[in-house]
Tab-separated table of C-alpha atoms and ligand atoms in Angstrom:
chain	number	residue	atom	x	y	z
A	1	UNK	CA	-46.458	5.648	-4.465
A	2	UNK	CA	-43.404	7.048	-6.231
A	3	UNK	CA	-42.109	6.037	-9.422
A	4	UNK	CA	-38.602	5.880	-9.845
A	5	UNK	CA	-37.222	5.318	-13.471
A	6	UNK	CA	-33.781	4.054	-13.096
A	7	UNK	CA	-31.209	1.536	-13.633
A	8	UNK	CA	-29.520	-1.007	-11.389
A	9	UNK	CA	-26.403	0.788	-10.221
A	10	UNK	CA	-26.635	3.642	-12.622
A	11	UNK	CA	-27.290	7.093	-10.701
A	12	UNK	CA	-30.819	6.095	-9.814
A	13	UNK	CA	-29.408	4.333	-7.007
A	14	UNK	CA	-28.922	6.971	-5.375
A	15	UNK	CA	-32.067	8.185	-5.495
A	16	UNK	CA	-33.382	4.586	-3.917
A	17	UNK	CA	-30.436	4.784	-1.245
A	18	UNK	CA	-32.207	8.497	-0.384
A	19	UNK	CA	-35.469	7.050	-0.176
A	20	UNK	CA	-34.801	3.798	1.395
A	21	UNK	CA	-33.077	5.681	4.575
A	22	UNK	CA	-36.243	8.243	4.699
A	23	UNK	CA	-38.348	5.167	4.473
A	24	UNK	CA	-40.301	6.594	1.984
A	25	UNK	CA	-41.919	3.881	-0.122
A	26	UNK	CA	-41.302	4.054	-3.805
A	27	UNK	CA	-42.154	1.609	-7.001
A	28	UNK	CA	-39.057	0.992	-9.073
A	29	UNK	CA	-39.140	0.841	-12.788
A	30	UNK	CA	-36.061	-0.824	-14.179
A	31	UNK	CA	-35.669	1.591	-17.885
A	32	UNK	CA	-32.528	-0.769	-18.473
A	33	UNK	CA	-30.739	0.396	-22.160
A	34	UNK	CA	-32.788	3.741	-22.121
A	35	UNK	CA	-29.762	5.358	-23.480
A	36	UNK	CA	-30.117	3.828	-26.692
A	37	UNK	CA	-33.438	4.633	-29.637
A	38	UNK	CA	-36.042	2.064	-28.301
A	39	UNK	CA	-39.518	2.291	-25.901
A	40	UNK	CA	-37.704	2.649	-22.685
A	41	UNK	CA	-35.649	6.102	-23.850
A	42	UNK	CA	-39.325	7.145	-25.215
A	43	UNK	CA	-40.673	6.270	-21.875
A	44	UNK	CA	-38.209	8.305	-20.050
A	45	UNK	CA	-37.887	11.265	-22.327
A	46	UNK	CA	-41.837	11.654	-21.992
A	47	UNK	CA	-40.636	12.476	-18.279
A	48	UNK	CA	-37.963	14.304	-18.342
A	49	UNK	CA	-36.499	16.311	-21.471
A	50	UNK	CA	-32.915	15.346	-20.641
A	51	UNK	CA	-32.999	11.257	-20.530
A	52	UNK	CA	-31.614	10.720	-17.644
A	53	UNK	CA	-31.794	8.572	-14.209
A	54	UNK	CA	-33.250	8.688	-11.582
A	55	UNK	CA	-36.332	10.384	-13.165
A	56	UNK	CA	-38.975	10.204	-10.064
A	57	UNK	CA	-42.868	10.574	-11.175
A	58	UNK	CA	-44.974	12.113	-7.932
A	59	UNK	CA	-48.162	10.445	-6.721
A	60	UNK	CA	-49.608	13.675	-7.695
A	61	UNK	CA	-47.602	13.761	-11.143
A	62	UNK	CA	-45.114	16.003	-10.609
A	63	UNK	CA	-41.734	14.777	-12.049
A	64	UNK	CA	-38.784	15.041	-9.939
A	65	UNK	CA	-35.287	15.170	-11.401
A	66	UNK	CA	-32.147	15.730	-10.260
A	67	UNK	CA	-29.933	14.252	-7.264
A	68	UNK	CA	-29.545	17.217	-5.305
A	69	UNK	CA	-33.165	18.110	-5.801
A	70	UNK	CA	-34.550	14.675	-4.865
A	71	UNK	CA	-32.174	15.093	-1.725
A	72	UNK	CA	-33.881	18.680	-0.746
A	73	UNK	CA	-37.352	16.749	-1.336
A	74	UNK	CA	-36.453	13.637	1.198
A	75	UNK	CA	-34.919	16.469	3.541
A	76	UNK	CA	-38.539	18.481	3.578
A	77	UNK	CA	-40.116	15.089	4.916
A	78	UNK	CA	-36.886	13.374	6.749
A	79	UNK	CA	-34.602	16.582	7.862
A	80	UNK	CA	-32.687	14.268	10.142
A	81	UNK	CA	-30.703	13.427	6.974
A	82	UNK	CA	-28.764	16.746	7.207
A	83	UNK	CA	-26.811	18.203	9.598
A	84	UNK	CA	-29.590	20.481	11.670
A	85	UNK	CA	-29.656	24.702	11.328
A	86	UNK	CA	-27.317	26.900	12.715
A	87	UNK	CA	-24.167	23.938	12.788
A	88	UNK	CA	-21.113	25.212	10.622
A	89	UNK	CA	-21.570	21.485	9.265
A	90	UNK	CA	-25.146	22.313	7.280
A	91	UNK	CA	-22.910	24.636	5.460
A	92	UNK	CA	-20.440	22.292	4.590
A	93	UNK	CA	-23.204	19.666	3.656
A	94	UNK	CA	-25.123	21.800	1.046
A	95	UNK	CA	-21.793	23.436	-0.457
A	96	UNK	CA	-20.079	19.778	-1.027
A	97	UNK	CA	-24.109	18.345	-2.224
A	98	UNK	CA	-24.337	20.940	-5.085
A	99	UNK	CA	-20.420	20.728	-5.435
A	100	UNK	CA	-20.674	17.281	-6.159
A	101	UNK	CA	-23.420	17.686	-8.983
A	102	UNK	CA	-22.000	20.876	-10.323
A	103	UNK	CA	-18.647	19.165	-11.223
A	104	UNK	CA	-18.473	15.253	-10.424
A	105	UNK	CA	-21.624	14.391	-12.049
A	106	UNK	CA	-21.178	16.770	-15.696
A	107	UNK	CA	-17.554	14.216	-15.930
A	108	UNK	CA	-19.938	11.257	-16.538
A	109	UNK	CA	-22.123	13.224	-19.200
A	110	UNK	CA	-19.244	13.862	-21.135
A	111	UNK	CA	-17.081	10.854	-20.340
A	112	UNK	CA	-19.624	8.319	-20.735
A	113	UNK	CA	-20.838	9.156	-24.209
A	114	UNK	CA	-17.286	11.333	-25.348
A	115	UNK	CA	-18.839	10.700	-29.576
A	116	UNK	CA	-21.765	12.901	-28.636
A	117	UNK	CA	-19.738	15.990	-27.634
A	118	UNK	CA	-16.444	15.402	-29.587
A	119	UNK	CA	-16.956	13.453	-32.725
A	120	UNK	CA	-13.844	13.496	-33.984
A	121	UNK	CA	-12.020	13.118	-31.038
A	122	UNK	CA	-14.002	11.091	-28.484
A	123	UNK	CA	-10.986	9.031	-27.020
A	124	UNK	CA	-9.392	12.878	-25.635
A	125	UNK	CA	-12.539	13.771	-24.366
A	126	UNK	CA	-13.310	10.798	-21.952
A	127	UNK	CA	-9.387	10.757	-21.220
A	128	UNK	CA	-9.221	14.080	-19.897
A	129	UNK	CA	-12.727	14.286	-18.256
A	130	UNK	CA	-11.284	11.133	-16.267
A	131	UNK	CA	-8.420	13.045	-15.309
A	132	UNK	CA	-10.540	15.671	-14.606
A	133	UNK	CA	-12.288	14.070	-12.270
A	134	UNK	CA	-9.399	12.273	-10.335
A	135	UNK	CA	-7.931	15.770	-9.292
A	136	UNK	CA	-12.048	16.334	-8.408
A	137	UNK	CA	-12.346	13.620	-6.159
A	138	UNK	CA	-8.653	14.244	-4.165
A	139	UNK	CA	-10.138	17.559	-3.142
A	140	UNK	CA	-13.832	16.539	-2.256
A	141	UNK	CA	-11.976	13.723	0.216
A	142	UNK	CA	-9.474	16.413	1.436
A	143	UNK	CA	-13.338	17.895	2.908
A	144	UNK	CA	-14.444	14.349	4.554
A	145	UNK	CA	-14.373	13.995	8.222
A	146	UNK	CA	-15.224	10.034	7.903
A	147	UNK	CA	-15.577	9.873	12.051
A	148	UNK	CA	-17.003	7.759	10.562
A	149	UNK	CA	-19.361	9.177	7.989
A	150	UNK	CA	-18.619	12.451	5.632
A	151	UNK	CA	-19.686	15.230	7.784
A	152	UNK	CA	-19.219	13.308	11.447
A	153	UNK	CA	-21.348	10.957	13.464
A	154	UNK	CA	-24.085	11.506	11.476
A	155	UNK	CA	-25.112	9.945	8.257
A	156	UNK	CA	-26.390	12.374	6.090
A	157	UNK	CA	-27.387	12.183	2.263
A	158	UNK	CA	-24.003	13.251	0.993
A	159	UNK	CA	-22.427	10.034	2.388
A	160	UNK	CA	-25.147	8.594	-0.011
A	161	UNK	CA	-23.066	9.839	-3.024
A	162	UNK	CA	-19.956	8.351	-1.820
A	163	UNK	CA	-21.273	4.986	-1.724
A	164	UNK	CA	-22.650	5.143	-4.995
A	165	UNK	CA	-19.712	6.407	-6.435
A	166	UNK	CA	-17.301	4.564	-5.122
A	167	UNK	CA	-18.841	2.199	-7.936
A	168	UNK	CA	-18.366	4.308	-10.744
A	169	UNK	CA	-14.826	5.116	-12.527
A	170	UNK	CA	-11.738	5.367	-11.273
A	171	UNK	CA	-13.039	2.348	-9.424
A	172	UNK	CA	-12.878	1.177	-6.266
A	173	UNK	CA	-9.126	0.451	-6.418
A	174	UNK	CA	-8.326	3.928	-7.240
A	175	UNK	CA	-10.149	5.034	-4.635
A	176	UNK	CA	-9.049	2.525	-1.792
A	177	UNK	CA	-5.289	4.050	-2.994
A	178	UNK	CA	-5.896	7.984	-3.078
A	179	UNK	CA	-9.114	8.499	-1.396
A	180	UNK	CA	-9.014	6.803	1.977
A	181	UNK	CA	-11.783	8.695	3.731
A	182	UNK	CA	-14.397	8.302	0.659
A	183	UNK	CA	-13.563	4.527	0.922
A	184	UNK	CA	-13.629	4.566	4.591
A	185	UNK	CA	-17.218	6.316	4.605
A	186	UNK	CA	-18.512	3.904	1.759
A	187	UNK	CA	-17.263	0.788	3.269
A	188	UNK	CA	-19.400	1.986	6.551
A	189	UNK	CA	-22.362	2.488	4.248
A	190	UNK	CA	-21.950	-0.792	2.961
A	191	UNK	CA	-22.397	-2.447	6.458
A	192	UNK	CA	-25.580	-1.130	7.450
A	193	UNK	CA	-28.206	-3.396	8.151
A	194	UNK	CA	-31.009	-0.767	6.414
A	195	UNK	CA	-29.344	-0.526	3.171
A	196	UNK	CA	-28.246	-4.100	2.749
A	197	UNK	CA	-31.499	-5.030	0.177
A	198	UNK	CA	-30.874	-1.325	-2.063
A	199	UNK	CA	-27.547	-1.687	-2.142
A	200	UNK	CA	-27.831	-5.612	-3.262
A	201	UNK	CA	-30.395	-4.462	-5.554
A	202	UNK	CA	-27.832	-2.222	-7.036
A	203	UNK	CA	-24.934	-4.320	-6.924
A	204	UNK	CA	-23.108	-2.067	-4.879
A	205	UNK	CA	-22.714	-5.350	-2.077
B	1	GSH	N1	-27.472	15.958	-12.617
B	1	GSH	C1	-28.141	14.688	-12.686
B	1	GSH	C2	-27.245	13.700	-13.460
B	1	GSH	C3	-27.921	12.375	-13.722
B	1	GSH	C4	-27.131	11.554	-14.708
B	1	GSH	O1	-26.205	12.045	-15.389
B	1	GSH	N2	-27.462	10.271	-14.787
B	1	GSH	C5	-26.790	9.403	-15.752
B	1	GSH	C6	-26.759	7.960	-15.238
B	1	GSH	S1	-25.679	7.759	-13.873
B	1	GSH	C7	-27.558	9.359	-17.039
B	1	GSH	O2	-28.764	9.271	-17.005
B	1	GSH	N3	-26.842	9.439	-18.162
B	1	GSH	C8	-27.426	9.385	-19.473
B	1	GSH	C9	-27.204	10.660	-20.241
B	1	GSH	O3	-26.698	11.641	-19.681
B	1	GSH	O4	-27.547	10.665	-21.423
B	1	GSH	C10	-28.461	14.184	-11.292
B	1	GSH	O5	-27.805	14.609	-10.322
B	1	GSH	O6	-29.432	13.399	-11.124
Protein backbone atom coordinates (compact mmCIF):
# COMPACT_ATOMS: atom_id res chain seq x y z
CA UNK A 1 0.00 0.00 0.00
CA UNK A 2 1.02 3.64 -0.30
CA UNK A 3 2.57 5.66 2.23
CA UNK A 4 1.58 9.05 2.53
CA UNK A 5 3.67 11.36 4.91
CA UNK A 6 1.52 14.24 5.71
CA UNK A 7 -0.23 16.38 8.08
CA UNK A 8 -3.88 16.83 8.99
CA UNK A 9 -4.99 19.70 6.79
CA UNK A 10 -1.58 20.71 5.67
CA UNK A 11 -1.11 20.10 1.74
CA UNK A 12 -1.07 16.36 2.17
CA UNK A 13 -4.67 16.51 2.14
CA UNK A 14 -4.80 16.92 -0.97
CA UNK A 15 -2.98 14.22 -1.87
CA UNK A 16 -5.58 11.88 0.35
CA UNK A 17 -8.62 13.85 -1.30
CA UNK A 18 -6.80 12.57 -4.86
CA UNK A 19 -6.54 9.20 -3.69
CA UNK A 20 -9.66 8.78 -1.79
CA UNK A 21 -11.82 9.74 -5.12
CA UNK A 22 -9.50 7.19 -7.29
CA UNK A 23 -10.14 4.75 -4.52
CA UNK A 24 -6.77 3.94 -4.36
CA UNK A 25 -5.91 2.60 -0.91
CA UNK A 26 -3.14 4.35 0.89
CA UNK A 27 -1.56 4.11 4.69
CA UNK A 28 -1.33 7.54 6.25
CA UNK A 29 1.54 8.58 8.37
CA UNK A 30 0.71 11.60 10.46
CA UNK A 31 4.71 13.52 10.39
CA UNK A 32 2.88 16.23 12.63
CA UNK A 33 5.74 19.24 13.58
CA UNK A 34 8.12 17.89 10.78
CA UNK A 35 8.94 21.42 10.08
CA UNK A 36 10.82 21.81 13.09
CA UNK A 37 14.72 19.75 14.05
CA UNK A 38 13.29 16.46 15.56
CA UNK A 39 12.74 12.51 14.15
CA UNK A 40 9.75 13.28 12.10
CA UNK A 41 11.68 16.16 9.76
CA UNK A 42 14.58 13.32 9.68
CA UNK A 43 11.98 10.88 8.66
CA UNK A 44 10.71 12.97 5.92
CA UNK A 45 13.88 14.49 4.63
CA UNK A 46 15.21 10.76 4.19
CA UNK A 47 12.28 10.88 1.49
CA UNK A 48 12.31 13.72 -0.07
CA UNK A 49 15.27 16.39 -0.12
CA UNK A 50 12.87 19.33 0.18
CA UNK A 51 10.74 18.51 3.58
CA UNK A 52 7.71 18.82 2.46
CA UNK A 53 3.98 17.22 2.45
CA UNK A 54 2.49 15.07 0.98
CA UNK A 55 5.68 12.97 0.45
CA UNK A 56 4.08 9.51 -1.01
CA UNK A 57 6.51 6.28 -0.65
CA UNK A 58 5.48 3.57 -3.64
CA UNK A 59 4.80 -0.07 -2.82
CA UNK A 60 7.71 -0.57 -5.00
CA UNK A 61 9.76 2.39 -3.27
CA UNK A 62 9.60 4.94 -5.50
CA UNK A 63 8.92 8.33 -3.76
CA UNK A 64 6.36 10.49 -5.16
CA UNK A 65 6.34 14.23 -4.56
CA UNK A 66 4.62 16.92 -5.70
CA UNK A 67 0.73 17.81 -6.10
CA UNK A 68 0.55 18.08 -9.66
CA UNK A 69 2.67 15.00 -10.08
CA UNK A 70 0.68 12.83 -7.65
CA UNK A 71 -2.42 14.15 -9.72
CA UNK A 72 -0.77 12.88 -13.25
CA UNK A 73 -0.06 9.48 -11.23
CA UNK A 74 -3.95 9.00 -9.97
CA UNK A 75 -4.90 10.20 -13.65
CA UNK A 76 -2.64 7.15 -15.30
CA UNK A 77 -4.85 4.68 -13.11
CA UNK A 78 -8.30 6.84 -12.70
CA UNK A 79 -8.36 9.19 -16.05
CA UNK A 80 -12.00 9.88 -15.35
CA UNK A 81 -10.63 12.57 -12.99
CA UNK A 82 -9.82 14.88 -15.96
CA UNK A 83 -11.65 16.23 -18.50
CA UNK A 84 -11.15 13.38 -21.48
CA UNK A 85 -8.72 14.15 -24.87
CA UNK A 86 -9.53 16.30 -27.51
CA UNK A 87 -12.19 18.71 -25.11
CA UNK A 88 -10.92 22.45 -25.09
CA UNK A 89 -11.58 21.80 -21.20
CA UNK A 90 -8.33 19.21 -20.77
CA UNK A 91 -6.51 22.26 -21.81
CA UNK A 92 -7.89 24.43 -19.41
CA UNK A 93 -7.50 21.68 -16.64
CA UNK A 94 -3.69 21.06 -17.01
CA UNK A 95 -2.86 24.92 -17.65
CA UNK A 96 -4.86 26.07 -14.29
CA UNK A 97 -3.22 22.42 -12.36
CA UNK A 98 0.42 23.53 -13.02
CA UNK A 99 -0.79 27.27 -12.73
CA UNK A 100 -1.87 26.66 -9.43
CA UNK A 101 1.52 25.03 -8.21
CA UNK A 102 3.69 27.32 -10.22
CA UNK A 103 2.35 30.44 -8.36
CA UNK A 104 -0.31 29.68 -5.48
CA UNK A 105 1.64 27.08 -3.82
CA UNK A 106 5.56 29.03 -3.89
CA UNK A 107 3.17 32.05 -1.68
CA UNK A 108 3.00 29.50 1.19
CA UNK A 109 6.86 28.61 0.99
CA UNK A 110 7.69 32.01 1.43
CA UNK A 111 4.78 33.27 3.51
CA UNK A 112 4.70 30.58 5.91
CA UNK A 113 8.29 30.65 7.08
CA UNK A 114 9.04 34.70 5.78
CA UNK A 115 12.59 34.44 8.60
CA UNK A 116 14.00 31.80 6.30
CA UNK A 117 14.06 33.92 3.11
CA UNK A 118 14.14 37.50 4.59
CA UNK A 119 15.80 37.65 7.92
CA UNK A 120 15.72 40.96 8.50
CA UNK A 121 12.56 41.69 7.21
CA UNK A 122 10.23 38.70 7.60
CA UNK A 123 6.97 40.71 8.50
CA UNK A 124 7.26 42.44 4.47
CA UNK A 125 7.82 39.26 3.10
CA UNK A 126 4.69 37.29 4.34
CA UNK A 127 2.71 40.72 3.91
CA UNK A 128 3.29 41.05 0.39
CA UNK A 129 3.34 37.30 -0.59
CA UNK A 130 -0.33 37.49 0.98
CA UNK A 131 -1.13 40.21 -1.20
CA UNK A 132 0.39 38.46 -3.75
CA UNK A 133 -1.64 35.83 -3.61
CA UNK A 134 -5.09 37.63 -3.18
CA UNK A 135 -4.66 39.28 -6.73
CA UNK A 136 -3.62 35.26 -7.59
CA UNK A 137 -6.66 33.82 -6.50
CA UNK A 138 -9.21 36.76 -8.16
CA UNK A 139 -7.82 35.63 -11.48
CA UNK A 140 -7.73 31.73 -11.02
CA UNK A 141 -11.76 32.22 -10.00
CA UNK A 142 -12.24 34.65 -12.97
CA UNK A 143 -11.29 30.84 -14.93
CA UNK A 144 -13.99 28.68 -12.79
CA UNK A 145 -17.08 27.56 -14.46
CA UNK A 146 -18.53 26.18 -10.92
CA UNK A 147 -21.75 24.54 -12.99
CA UNK A 148 -21.15 23.30 -10.38
CA UNK A 149 -17.57 22.13 -10.16
CA UNK A 150 -14.32 24.12 -11.68
CA UNK A 151 -14.24 22.94 -15.16
CA UNK A 152 -18.26 21.91 -15.50
CA UNK A 153 -20.28 18.89 -14.55
CA UNK A 154 -17.48 17.04 -13.90
CA UNK A 155 -15.37 16.80 -10.84
CA UNK A 156 -11.98 16.69 -11.71
CA UNK A 157 -8.72 16.90 -9.49
CA UNK A 158 -8.37 20.64 -9.78
CA UNK A 159 -11.65 21.13 -7.83
CA UNK A 160 -9.53 19.08 -5.28
CA UNK A 161 -7.26 22.17 -4.77
CA UNK A 162 -10.06 24.45 -4.21
CA UNK A 163 -11.37 22.61 -1.39
CA UNK A 164 -8.23 22.35 0.25
CA UNK A 165 -7.49 25.76 -0.11
CA UNK A 166 -10.31 27.29 0.70
CA UNK A 167 -8.75 26.31 4.23
CA UNK A 168 -5.64 27.98 3.94
CA UNK A 169 -5.07 31.98 4.14
CA UNK A 170 -7.02 34.53 3.20
CA UNK A 171 -9.54 32.22 4.79
CA UNK A 172 -12.68 31.20 4.09
CA UNK A 173 -14.25 34.63 4.71
CA UNK A 174 -12.12 36.23 2.19
CA UNK A 175 -12.97 33.92 -0.10
CA UNK A 176 -16.87 33.64 0.48
CA UNK A 177 -16.48 37.79 -0.24
CA UNK A 178 -14.21 37.93 -3.50
CA UNK A 179 -14.14 34.49 -4.78
CA UNK A 180 -17.69 33.25 -5.14
CA UNK A 181 -17.14 30.45 -7.63
CA UNK A 182 -13.99 28.88 -5.60
CA UNK A 183 -16.40 28.93 -2.57
CA UNK A 184 -19.25 27.74 -4.56
CA UNK A 185 -17.11 24.68 -5.98
CA UNK A 186 -15.63 23.93 -2.39
CA UNK A 187 -18.84 24.09 -0.59
CA UNK A 188 -20.06 21.29 -3.31
CA UNK A 189 -16.95 19.32 -2.45
CA UNK A 190 -17.74 19.53 1.00
CA UNK A 191 -21.18 17.75 0.54
CA UNK A 192 -20.17 14.70 -1.04
CA UNK A 193 -20.94 11.63 0.55
CA UNK A 194 -17.26 10.00 -0.69
CA UNK A 195 -15.17 12.60 0.81
CA UNK A 196 -17.03 13.13 4.03
CA UNK A 197 -14.33 10.72 6.26
CA UNK A 198 -10.91 12.64 4.31
CA UNK A 199 -12.20 15.71 4.59
CA UNK A 200 -13.21 15.11 8.51
CA UNK A 201 -9.92 13.62 8.82
CA UNK A 202 -8.52 16.86 7.66
CA UNK A 203 -10.69 19.17 9.32
CA UNK A 204 -11.81 20.64 6.29
CA UNK A 205 -15.81 19.58 7.56
N1 LIG B 1 4.94 22.06 -4.73
C1 LIG B 1 4.59 21.23 -3.61
C2 LIG B 1 4.38 22.14 -2.37
C3 LIG B 1 4.16 21.36 -1.10
C4 LIG B 1 4.24 22.26 0.10
O1 LIG B 1 4.70 23.42 0.03
N2 LIG B 1 3.77 21.75 1.24
C5 LIG B 1 3.85 22.52 2.47
C6 LIG B 1 2.71 22.15 3.42
S1 LIG B 1 1.15 22.70 2.84
C7 LIG B 1 5.12 22.19 3.21
O2 LIG B 1 5.47 21.04 3.29
N3 LIG B 1 5.79 23.22 3.73
C8 LIG B 1 7.00 23.07 4.49
C9 LIG B 1 8.17 23.74 3.82
O3 LIG B 1 8.05 24.21 2.68
O4 LIG B 1 9.22 23.78 4.45
C10 LIG B 1 3.35 20.42 -3.92
O5 LIG B 1 2.57 20.80 -4.81
O6 LIG B 1 3.16 19.32 -3.33
Amino acid sequence: MIKLYGVPGWGSTISEVMLTLARIPYQFINVDGFDQPGPQRAQLQKRNPLCQVPTLERENGVIMTETAAIALMVLDQCPDLAPPVGRVERQQFQRLLIWFVANVYPTFTYADYPERWVPDAPEQLKKSCIEYRKSLYLWFDSQLKATPYALGEQLTLLDVYIVVARTWGPRQEWFLANAPKFTAIADKMCQLPELHKVLKANGII
